[in-house]
CSV table of C-alpha atoms in Angstrom, one decimal:
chain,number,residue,atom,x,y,z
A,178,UNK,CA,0.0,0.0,0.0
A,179,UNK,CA,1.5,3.5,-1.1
A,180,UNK,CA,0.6,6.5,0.8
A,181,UNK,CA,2.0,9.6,-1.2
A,182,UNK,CA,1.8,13.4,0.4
A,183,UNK,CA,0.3,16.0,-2.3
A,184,UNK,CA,-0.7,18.7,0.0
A,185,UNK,CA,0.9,20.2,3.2
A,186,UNK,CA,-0.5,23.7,3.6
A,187,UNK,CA,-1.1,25.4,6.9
A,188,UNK,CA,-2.8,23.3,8.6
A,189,UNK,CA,-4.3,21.5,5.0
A,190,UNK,CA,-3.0,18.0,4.3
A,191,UNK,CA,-3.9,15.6,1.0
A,192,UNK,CA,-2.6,12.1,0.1
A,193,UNK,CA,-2.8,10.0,-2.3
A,194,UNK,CA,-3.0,6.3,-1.4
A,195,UNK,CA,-3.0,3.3,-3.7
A,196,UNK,CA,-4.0,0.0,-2.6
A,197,UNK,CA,-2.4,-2.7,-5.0
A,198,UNK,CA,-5.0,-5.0,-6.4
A,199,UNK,CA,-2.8,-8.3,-4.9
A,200,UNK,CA,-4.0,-7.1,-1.5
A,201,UNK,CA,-7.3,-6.8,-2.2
A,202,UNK,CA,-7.5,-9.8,-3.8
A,203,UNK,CA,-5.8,-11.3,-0.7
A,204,UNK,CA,-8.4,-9.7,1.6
A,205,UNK,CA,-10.9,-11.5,-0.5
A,206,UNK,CA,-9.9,-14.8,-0.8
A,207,UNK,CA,-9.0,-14.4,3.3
A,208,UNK,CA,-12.9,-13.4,3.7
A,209,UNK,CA,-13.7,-16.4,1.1
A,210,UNK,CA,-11.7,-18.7,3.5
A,211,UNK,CA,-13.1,-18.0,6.8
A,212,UNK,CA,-16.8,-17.9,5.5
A,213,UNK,CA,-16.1,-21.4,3.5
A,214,UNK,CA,-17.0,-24.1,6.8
A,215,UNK,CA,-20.6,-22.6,7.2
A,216,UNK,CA,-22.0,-21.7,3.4
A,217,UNK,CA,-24.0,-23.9,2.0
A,218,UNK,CA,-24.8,-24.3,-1.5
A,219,UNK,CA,-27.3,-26.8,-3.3
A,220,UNK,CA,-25.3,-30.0,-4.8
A,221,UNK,CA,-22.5,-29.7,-2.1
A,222,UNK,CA,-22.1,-30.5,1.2
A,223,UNK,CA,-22.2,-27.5,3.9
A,224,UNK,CA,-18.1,-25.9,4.0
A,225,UNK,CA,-16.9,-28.2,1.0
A,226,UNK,CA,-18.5,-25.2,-1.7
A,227,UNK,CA,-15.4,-25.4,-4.0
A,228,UNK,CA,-13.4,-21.8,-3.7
A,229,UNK,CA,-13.8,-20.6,-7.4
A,230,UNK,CA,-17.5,-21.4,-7.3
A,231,UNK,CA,-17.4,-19.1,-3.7
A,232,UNK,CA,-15.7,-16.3,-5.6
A,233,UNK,CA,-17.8,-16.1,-8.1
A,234,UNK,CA,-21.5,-16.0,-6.2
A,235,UNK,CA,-19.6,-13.6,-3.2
A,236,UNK,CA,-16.5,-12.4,-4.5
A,237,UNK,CA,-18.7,-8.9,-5.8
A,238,UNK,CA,-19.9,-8.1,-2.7
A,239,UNK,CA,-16.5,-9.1,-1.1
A,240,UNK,CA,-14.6,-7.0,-2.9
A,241,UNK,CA,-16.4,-3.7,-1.8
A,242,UNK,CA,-16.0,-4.6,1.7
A,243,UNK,CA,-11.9,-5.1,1.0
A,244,UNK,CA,-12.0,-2.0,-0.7
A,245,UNK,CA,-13.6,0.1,2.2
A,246,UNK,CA,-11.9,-1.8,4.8
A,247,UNK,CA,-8.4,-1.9,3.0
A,248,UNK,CA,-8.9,2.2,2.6
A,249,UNK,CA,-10.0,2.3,6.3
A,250,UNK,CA,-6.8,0.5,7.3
A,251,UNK,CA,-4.7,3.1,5.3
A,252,UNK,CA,-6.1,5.9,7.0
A,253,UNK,CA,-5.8,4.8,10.6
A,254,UNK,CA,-2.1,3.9,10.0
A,255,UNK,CA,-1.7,7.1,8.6
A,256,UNK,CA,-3.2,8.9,11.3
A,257,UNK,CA,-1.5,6.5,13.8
A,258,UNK,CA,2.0,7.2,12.0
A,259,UNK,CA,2.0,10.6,11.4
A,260,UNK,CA,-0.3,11.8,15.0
A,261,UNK,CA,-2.3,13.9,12.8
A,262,UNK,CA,-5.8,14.2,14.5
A,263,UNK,CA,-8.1,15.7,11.6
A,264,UNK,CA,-10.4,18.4,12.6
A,265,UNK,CA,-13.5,17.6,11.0
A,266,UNK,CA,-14.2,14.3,8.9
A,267,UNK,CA,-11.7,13.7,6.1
A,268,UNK,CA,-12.4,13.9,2.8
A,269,UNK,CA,-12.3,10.6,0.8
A,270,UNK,CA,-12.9,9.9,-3.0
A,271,UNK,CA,-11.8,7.1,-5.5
A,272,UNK,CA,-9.8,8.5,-8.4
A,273,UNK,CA,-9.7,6.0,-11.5
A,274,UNK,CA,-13.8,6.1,-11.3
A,275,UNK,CA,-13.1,3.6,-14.7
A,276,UNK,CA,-11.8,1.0,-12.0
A,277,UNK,CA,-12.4,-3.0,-12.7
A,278,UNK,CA,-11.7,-6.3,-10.8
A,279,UNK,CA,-7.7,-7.0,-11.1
A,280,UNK,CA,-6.9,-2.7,-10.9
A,281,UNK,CA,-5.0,-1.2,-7.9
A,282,UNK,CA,-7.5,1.2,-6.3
A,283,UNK,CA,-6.5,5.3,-6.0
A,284,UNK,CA,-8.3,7.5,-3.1
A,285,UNK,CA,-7.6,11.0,-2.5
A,286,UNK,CA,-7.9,11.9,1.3
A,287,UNK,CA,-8.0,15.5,2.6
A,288,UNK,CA,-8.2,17.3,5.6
A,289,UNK,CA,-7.7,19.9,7.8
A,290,UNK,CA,-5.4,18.8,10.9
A,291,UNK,CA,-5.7,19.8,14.5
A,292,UNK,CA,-2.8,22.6,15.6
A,293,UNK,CA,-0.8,21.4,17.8
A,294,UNK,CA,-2.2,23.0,21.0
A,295,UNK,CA,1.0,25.2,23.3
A,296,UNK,CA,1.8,24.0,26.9
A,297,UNK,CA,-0.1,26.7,29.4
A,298,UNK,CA,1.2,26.7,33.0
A,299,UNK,CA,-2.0,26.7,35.0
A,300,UNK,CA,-0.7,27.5,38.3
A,301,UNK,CA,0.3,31.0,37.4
A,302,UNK,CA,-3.2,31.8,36.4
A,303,UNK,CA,-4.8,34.1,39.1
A,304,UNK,CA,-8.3,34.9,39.6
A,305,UNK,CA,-10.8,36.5,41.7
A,306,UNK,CA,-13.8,34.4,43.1
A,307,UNK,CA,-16.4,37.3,44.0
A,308,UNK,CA,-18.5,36.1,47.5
A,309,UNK,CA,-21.9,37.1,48.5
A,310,UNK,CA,-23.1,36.3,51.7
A,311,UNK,CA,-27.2,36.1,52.1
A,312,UNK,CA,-28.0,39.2,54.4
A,313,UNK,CA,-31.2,39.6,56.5
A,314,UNK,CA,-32.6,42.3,54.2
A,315,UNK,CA,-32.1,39.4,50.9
A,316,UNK,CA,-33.6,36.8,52.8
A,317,UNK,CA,-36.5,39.4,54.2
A,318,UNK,CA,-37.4,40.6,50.8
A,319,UNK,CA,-37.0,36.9,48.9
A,320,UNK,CA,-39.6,35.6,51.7
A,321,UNK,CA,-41.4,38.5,50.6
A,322,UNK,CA,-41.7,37.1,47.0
A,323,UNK,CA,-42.9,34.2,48.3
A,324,UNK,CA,-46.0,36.0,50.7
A,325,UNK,CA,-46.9,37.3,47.0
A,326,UNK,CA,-46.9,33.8,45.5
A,327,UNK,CA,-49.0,32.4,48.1
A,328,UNK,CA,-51.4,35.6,48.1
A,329,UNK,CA,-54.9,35.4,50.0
A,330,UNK,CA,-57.4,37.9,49.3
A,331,UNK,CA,-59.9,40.4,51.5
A,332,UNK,CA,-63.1,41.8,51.0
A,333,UNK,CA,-62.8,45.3,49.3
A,334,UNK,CA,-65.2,48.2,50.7
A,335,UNK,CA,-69.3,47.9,50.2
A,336,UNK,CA,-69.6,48.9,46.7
A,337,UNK,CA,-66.1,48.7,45.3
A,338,UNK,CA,-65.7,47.5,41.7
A,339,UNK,CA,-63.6,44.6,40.7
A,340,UNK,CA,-60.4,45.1,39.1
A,341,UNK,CA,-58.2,43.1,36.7
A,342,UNK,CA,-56.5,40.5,39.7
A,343,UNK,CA,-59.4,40.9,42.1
A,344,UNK,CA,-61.3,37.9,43.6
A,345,UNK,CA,-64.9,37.6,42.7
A,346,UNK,CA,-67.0,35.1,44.1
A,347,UNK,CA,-69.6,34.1,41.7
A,348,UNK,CA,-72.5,31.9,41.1
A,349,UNK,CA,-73.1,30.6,37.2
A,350,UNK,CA,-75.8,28.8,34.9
A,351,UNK,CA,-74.0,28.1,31.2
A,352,UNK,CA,-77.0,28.0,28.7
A,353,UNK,CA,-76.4,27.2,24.9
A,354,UNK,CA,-79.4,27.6,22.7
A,355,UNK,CA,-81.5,28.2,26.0
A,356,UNK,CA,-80.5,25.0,27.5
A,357,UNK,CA,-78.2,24.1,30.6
A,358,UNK,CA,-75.5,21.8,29.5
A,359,UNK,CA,-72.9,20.1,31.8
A,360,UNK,CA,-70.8,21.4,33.9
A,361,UNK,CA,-71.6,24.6,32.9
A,362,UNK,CA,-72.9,25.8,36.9
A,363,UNK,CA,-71.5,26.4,40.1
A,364,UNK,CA,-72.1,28.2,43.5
A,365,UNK,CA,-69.7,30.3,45.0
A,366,UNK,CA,-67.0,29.9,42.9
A,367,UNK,CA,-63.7,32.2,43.8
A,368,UNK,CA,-63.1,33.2,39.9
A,369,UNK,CA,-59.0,35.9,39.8
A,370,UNK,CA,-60.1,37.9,37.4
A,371,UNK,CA,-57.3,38.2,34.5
A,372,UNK,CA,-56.1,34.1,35.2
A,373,UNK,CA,-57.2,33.0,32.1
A,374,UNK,CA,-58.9,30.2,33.7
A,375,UNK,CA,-62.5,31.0,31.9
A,376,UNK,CA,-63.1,31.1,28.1
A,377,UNK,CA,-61.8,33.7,26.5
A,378,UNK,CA,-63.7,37.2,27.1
A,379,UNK,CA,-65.5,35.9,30.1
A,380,UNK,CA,-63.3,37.2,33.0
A,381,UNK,CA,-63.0,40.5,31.0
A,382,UNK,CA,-66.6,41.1,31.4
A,383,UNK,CA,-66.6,40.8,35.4
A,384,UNK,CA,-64.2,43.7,35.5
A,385,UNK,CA,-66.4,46.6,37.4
A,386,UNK,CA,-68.8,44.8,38.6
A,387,UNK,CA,-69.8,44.8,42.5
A,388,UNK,CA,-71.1,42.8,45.0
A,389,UNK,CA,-74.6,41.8,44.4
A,390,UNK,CA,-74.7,42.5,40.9
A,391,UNK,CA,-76.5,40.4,38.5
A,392,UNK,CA,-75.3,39.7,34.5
A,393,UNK,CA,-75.6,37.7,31.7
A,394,UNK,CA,-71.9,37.2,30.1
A,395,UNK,CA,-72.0,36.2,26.7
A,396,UNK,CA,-69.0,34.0,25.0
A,397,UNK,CA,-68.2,32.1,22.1
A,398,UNK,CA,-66.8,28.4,23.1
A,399,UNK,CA,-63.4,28.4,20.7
A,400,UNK,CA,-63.8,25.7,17.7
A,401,UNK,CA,-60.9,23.5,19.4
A,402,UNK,CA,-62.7,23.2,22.7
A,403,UNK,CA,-62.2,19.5,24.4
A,404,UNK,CA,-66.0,18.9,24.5
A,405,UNK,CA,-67.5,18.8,20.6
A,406,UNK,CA,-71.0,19.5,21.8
A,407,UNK,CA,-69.6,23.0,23.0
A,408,UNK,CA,-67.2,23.4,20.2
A,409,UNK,CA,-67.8,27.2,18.4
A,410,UNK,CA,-71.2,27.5,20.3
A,411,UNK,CA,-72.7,30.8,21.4
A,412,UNK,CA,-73.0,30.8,24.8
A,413,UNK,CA,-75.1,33.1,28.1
A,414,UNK,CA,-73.5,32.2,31.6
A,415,UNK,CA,-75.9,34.0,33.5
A,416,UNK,CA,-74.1,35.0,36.8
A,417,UNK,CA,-74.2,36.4,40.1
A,418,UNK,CA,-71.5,38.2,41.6
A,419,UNK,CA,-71.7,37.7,45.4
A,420,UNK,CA,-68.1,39.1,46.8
A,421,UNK,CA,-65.4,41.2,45.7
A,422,UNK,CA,-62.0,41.0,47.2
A,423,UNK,CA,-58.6,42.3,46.4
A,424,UNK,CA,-55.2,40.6,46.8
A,425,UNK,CA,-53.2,41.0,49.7
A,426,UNK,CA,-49.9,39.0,50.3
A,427,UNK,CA,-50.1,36.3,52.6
A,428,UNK,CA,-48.4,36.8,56.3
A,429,UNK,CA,-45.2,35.6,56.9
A,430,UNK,CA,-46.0,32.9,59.6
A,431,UNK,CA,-45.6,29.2,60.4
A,432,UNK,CA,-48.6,28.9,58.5
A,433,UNK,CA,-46.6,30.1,55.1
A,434,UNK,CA,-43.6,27.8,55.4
A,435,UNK,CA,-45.6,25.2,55.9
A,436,UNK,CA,-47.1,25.7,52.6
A,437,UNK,CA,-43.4,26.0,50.8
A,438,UNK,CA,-42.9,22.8,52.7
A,439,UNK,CA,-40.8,24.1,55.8
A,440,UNK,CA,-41.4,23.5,59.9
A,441,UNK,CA,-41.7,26.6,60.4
A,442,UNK,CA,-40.7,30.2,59.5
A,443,UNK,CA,-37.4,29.9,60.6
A,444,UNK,CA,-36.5,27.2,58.6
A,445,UNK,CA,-38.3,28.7,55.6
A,446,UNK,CA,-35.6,31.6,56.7
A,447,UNK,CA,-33.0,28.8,56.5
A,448,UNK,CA,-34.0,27.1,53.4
A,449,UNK,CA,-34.4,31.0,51.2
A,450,UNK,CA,-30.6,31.8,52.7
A,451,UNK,CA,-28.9,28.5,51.5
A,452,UNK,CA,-31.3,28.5,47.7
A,453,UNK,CA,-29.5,32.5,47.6
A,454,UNK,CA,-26.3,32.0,48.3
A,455,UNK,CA,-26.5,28.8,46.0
A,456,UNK,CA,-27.5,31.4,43.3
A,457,UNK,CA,-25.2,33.6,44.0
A,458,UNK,CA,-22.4,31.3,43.8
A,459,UNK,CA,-23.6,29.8,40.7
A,460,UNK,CA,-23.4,33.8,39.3
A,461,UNK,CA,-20.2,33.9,40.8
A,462,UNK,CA,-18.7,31.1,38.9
A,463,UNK,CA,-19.5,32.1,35.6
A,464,UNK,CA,-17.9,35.6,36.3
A,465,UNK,CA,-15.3,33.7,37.2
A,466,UNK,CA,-15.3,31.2,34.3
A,467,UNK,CA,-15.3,34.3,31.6
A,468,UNK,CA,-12.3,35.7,33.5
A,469,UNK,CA,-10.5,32.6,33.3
A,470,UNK,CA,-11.3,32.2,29.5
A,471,UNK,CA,-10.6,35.6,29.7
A,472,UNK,CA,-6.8,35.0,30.8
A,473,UNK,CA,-6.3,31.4,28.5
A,474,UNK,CA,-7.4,33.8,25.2
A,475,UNK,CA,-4.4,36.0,26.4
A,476,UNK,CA,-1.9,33.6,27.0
A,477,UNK,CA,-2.3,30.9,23.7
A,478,UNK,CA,-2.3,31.9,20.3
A,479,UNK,CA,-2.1,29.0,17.3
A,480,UNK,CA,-3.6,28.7,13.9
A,481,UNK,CA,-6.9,27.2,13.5
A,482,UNK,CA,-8.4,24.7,11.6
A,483,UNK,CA,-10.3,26.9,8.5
A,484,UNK,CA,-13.3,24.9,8.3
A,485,UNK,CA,-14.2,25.3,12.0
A,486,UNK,CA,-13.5,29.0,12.2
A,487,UNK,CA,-16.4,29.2,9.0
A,488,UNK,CA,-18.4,26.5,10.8
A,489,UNK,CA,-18.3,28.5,14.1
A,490,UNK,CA,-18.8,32.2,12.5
A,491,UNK,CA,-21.8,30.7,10.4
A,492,UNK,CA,-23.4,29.3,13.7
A,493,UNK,CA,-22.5,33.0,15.4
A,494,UNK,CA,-23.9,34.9,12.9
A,495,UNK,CA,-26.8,32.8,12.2
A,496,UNK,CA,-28.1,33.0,15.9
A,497,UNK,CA,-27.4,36.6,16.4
A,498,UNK,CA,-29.9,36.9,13.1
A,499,UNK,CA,-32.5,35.4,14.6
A,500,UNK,CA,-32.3,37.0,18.5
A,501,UNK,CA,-32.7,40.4,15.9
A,502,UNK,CA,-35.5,38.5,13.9
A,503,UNK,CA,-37.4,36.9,16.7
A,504,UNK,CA,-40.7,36.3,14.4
A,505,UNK,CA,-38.8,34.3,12.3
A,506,UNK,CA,-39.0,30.6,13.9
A,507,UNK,CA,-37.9,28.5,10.8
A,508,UNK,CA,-34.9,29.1,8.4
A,509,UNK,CA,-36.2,29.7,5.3
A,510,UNK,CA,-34.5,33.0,5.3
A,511,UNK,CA,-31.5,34.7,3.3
A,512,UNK,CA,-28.4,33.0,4.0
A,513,UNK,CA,-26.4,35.4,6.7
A,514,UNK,CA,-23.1,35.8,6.2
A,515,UNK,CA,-20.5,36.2,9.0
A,516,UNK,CA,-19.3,39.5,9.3
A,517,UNK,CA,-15.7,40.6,10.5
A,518,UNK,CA,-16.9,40.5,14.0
A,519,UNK,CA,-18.7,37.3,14.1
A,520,UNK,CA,-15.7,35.8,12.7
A,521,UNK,CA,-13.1,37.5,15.5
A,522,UNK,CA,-15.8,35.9,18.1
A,523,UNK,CA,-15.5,32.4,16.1
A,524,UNK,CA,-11.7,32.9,16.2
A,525,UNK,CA,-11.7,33.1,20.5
A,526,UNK,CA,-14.2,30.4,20.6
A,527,UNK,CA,-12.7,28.0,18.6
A,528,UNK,CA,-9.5,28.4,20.4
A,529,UNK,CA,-10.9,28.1,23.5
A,530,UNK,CA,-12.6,25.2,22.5
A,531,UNK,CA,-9.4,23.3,21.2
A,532,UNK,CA,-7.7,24.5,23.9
A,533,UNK,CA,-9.8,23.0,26.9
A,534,UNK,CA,-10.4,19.6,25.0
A,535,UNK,CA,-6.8,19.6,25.4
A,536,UNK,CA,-6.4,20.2,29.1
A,537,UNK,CA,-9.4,17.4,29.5
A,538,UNK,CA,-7.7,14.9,27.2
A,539,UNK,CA,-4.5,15.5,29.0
A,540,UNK,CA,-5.9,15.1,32.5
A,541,UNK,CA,-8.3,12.6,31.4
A,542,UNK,CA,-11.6,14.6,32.2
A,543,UNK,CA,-14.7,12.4,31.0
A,544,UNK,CA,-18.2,12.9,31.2
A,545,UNK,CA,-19.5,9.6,33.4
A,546,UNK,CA,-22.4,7.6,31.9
A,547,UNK,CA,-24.5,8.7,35.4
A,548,UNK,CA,-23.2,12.2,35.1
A,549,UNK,CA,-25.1,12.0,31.1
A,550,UNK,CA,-28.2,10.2,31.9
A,551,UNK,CA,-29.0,13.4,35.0
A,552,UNK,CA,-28.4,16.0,32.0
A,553,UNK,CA,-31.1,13.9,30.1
A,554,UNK,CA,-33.5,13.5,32.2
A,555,UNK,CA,-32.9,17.5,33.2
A,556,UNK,CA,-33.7,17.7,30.0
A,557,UNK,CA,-36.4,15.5,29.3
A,558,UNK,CA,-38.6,17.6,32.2
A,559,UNK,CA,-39.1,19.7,29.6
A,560,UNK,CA,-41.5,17.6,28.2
A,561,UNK,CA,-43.6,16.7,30.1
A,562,UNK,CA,-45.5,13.7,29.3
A,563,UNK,CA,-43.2,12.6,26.5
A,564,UNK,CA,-40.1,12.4,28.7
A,565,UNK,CA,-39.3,8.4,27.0
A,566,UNK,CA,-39.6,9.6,23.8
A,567,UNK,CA,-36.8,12.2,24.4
A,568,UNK,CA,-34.6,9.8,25.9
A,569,UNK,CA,-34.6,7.1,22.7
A,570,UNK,CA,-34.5,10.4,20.8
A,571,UNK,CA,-31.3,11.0,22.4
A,572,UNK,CA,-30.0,7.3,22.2
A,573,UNK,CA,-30.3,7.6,18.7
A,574,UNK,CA,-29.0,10.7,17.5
A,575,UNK,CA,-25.2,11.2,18.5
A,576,UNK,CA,-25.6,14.9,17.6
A,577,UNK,CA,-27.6,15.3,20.1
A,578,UNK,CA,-25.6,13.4,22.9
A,579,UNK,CA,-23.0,15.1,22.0
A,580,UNK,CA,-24.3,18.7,22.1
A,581,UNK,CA,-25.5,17.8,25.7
A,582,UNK,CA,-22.1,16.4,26.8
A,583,UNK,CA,-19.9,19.1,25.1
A,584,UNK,CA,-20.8,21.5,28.0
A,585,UNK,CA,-20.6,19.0,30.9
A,586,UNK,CA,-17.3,18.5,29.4
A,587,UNK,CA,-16.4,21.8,29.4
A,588,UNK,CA,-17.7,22.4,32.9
A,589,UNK,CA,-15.5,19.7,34.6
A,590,UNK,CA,-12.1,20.9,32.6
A,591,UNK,CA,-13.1,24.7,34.1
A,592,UNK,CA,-13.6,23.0,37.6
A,593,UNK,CA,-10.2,21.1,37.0
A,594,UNK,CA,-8.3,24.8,35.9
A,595,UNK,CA,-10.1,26.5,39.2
A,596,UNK,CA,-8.3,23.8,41.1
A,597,UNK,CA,-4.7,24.3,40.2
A,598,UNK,CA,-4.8,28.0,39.4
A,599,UNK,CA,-4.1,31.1,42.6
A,600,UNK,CA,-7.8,32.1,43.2
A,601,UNK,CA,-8.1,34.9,45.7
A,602,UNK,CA,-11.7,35.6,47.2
A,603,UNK,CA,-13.5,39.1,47.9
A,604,UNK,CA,-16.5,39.5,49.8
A,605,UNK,CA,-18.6,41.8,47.7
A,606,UNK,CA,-22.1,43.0,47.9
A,607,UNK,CA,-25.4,41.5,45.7
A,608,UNK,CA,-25.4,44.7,43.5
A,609,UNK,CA,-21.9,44.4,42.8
A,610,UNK,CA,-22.4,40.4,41.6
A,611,UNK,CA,-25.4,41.6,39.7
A,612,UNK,CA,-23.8,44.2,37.9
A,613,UNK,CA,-20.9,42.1,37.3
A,614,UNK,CA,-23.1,39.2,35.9
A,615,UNK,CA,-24.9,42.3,33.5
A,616,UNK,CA,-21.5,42.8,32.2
A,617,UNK,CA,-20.8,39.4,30.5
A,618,UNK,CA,-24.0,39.9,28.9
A,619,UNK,CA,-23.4,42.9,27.5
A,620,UNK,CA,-20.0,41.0,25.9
């Protein structure tokens, strides 16, 4: 087998390699040999099929095989010999298209190699680790939040209209045509007004109305409603409004941590300090994750790969489009080409990228199989109800897998950096992580 260099360009390489027909006729007749003991064939016994006769019924289908596997062979030596790791699939095509049985075969193989990545001494990196502690006056106005969440509502004055997120408590008769129809009634029903929980245009039509009123709402059931026999009818709910109330936010007692699940309001107090502080070292760590990257972009410089600097400005440019284009959901749209700037944020990405594969191959970072199946099924909650589906969607498509582990990747090689490099912690105040977390996205 002949393996001849025709390209070595930047980081391009193409080769010519020419797999004499002897060897695949070898590879053949080897296949022929090993299959012989369990063909059968009619008019001969099972593994005594003469070997011409075996050539010619298999030999065809055989030789493809060879071919591929012969060319396959080729490559991995190649790639074994020369410790070129190609940065996107390689390019493979047969020459003499005019090829026959008893012809060597010629391929062409290109590809764009991986740089060599430059030794960084992470020790020397330093960094700052901002620190929030939860305060009385974070936890006070979180639990606060919460009172809101679990609102309760109070009668308003004698007289007072209802307004949009009032309370009124109603009684109802649904008629369609004149005629009552199933659970279209009920007594002293607490209806919030602006909830949405009503058809459409009903709750709108309660908004100034007062205690002890008396009105007929008229609606139109939508044409996709659950029950057919109400399906784009014409409907009178004649109603009575018996109380109005307004929203007040509930009081912060035992009473309300025991609805979020706590003992009491102390340990609500206890549970609300360690959920901030969780957030705000979770904030904390990606301010200190883009100041890492921050120093690694200043400290390594290499040429990279040309097809994954397009790929990634493409992808950059193609997102920003459509966070500017929000209406448009599909991409049947212009193509959107990468602009100078796009392609200067490819060019730091792309590095980066390279750069902490490296550090993970090197310290032999991998993503666990227990560590992918949590990021699934984090996933999968997003759907709810066809969470089994997702996951066989997953198991199927290795895009997919791999665009959820790329980040959990990423996320233990950063951990890993954090580790060895001087990080030096200062104690700063909520407003001060907030505005440094409103800083990276303004980058």
């Amino acid at each position: 087998m002949q393996v001849t260099e025709t390209l070595n360009e930047g980081l391009k390489r193409g080769y010519k390699i020419v797999v004499p027909a002897s060897d695949l006729d070898a590879k053949v007749n080897e296949k022929l040999i090993e299959a012989q003991p369990e063909v059968e064939m009619k008019g001969f016994r099972k593994g005594k099929v003469p070997m011409a006769l075996l050539k010619k019924q298999f030999g065809q289908r055989l030789m493809g095989e060879a071919m591929q596997e012969a060319v396959d062979g080729a490559m991995s030596k190649h790639f074994e010999d020369s410790g070129d790791r190609p940065a996107m699939q390689p390019d493979v095509k047969m020459t003499n298209e005019d090829w026959k049985e008893g012809d060597d075969v010629e391929v062409e193989m290109s590809y764009e190699a991986l740089p060599d990545i430059p030794e960084v001494d992470l020790k020397k990196i330093k960094l700052e680790k901002l620190v929030v502690k939860a305060g009385d006056a974070d936890i006070e106005e979180a639990l606060g939040s919460l009172a809101e969440t679990a609102q309760d509502f109070k009668d308003r004055k004698k007289g007072s209209k209802a307004k949009d997120g009032d309370q009124v408590v109603i009684d109802f008769l649904g008629k369609v045509d004149g005629e009552a129809f199933d659970g279209g009634a009920a007594e002293d029903y607490p209806l919030v007004l602006g909830s949405g929980s009503f058809i459409p245009g009903f709750e709108e039509q309660l908004v100034g109305v007062k205690a002890g009123d008396a009105l007929d709402v008229k609606v139109a059931f939508p044409a996709e409603y659950g029950a057919e026999n109400l399906a784009g009818k014409d409907a009178v709910f004649e109603c009575k409004v018996k109380e109005v109330k307004e929203p007040v936010a509930a009081e912060l007692n035992d009473e309300l941590a025991k609805k979020f699940g706590a003992d009491d309001l102390a340990a609500l107090k206890g549970q609300i300090g360690e959920r901030l502080e969780a957030e705000f070292s979770g904030a904390a760590r990606a301010v200190m994750k883009r100041g890492l990257l921050d120093e690694l972009d200043k400290l390594v410089d290499f040429d990279l790969p040309p097809s994954l600097l397009d790929a990634e400005a493409k992808q950059i440019a193609h997102q920003l489009w459509h966070e500017e284009n929000p209406d448009v959901q599909g991409h049947d749209h212009p193509e959107v080409e990468p602009t100078e700037e796009h392609v200067k944020l490819a060019g730091r990405r792309v590095r980066l990228g390279l750069l902490l594969a490296e550090l993970g191959q090197k310290a032999e970072i991998e993503v666990s199989d227990a560590e992918m199946t949590q990021a699934v099924m984090n996933q999968a909650r997003q759907y709810p109800g066809q969470e089994r589906q997702f996951f066989e969607f997953v198991q199927q498509n290795p895009q997919m897998r791999q665009q959820i582990q790329a980040p959990l990747f990423e996320d233990k090689v950063i951990d890993y950096v954090f580790e060895l490099a001087k990080v030096s912690e200062k104690e700063v105040s909520k407003d001060d992580l907030q505005k440094a977390v409103e800083a990276l996205e303004e980058e």
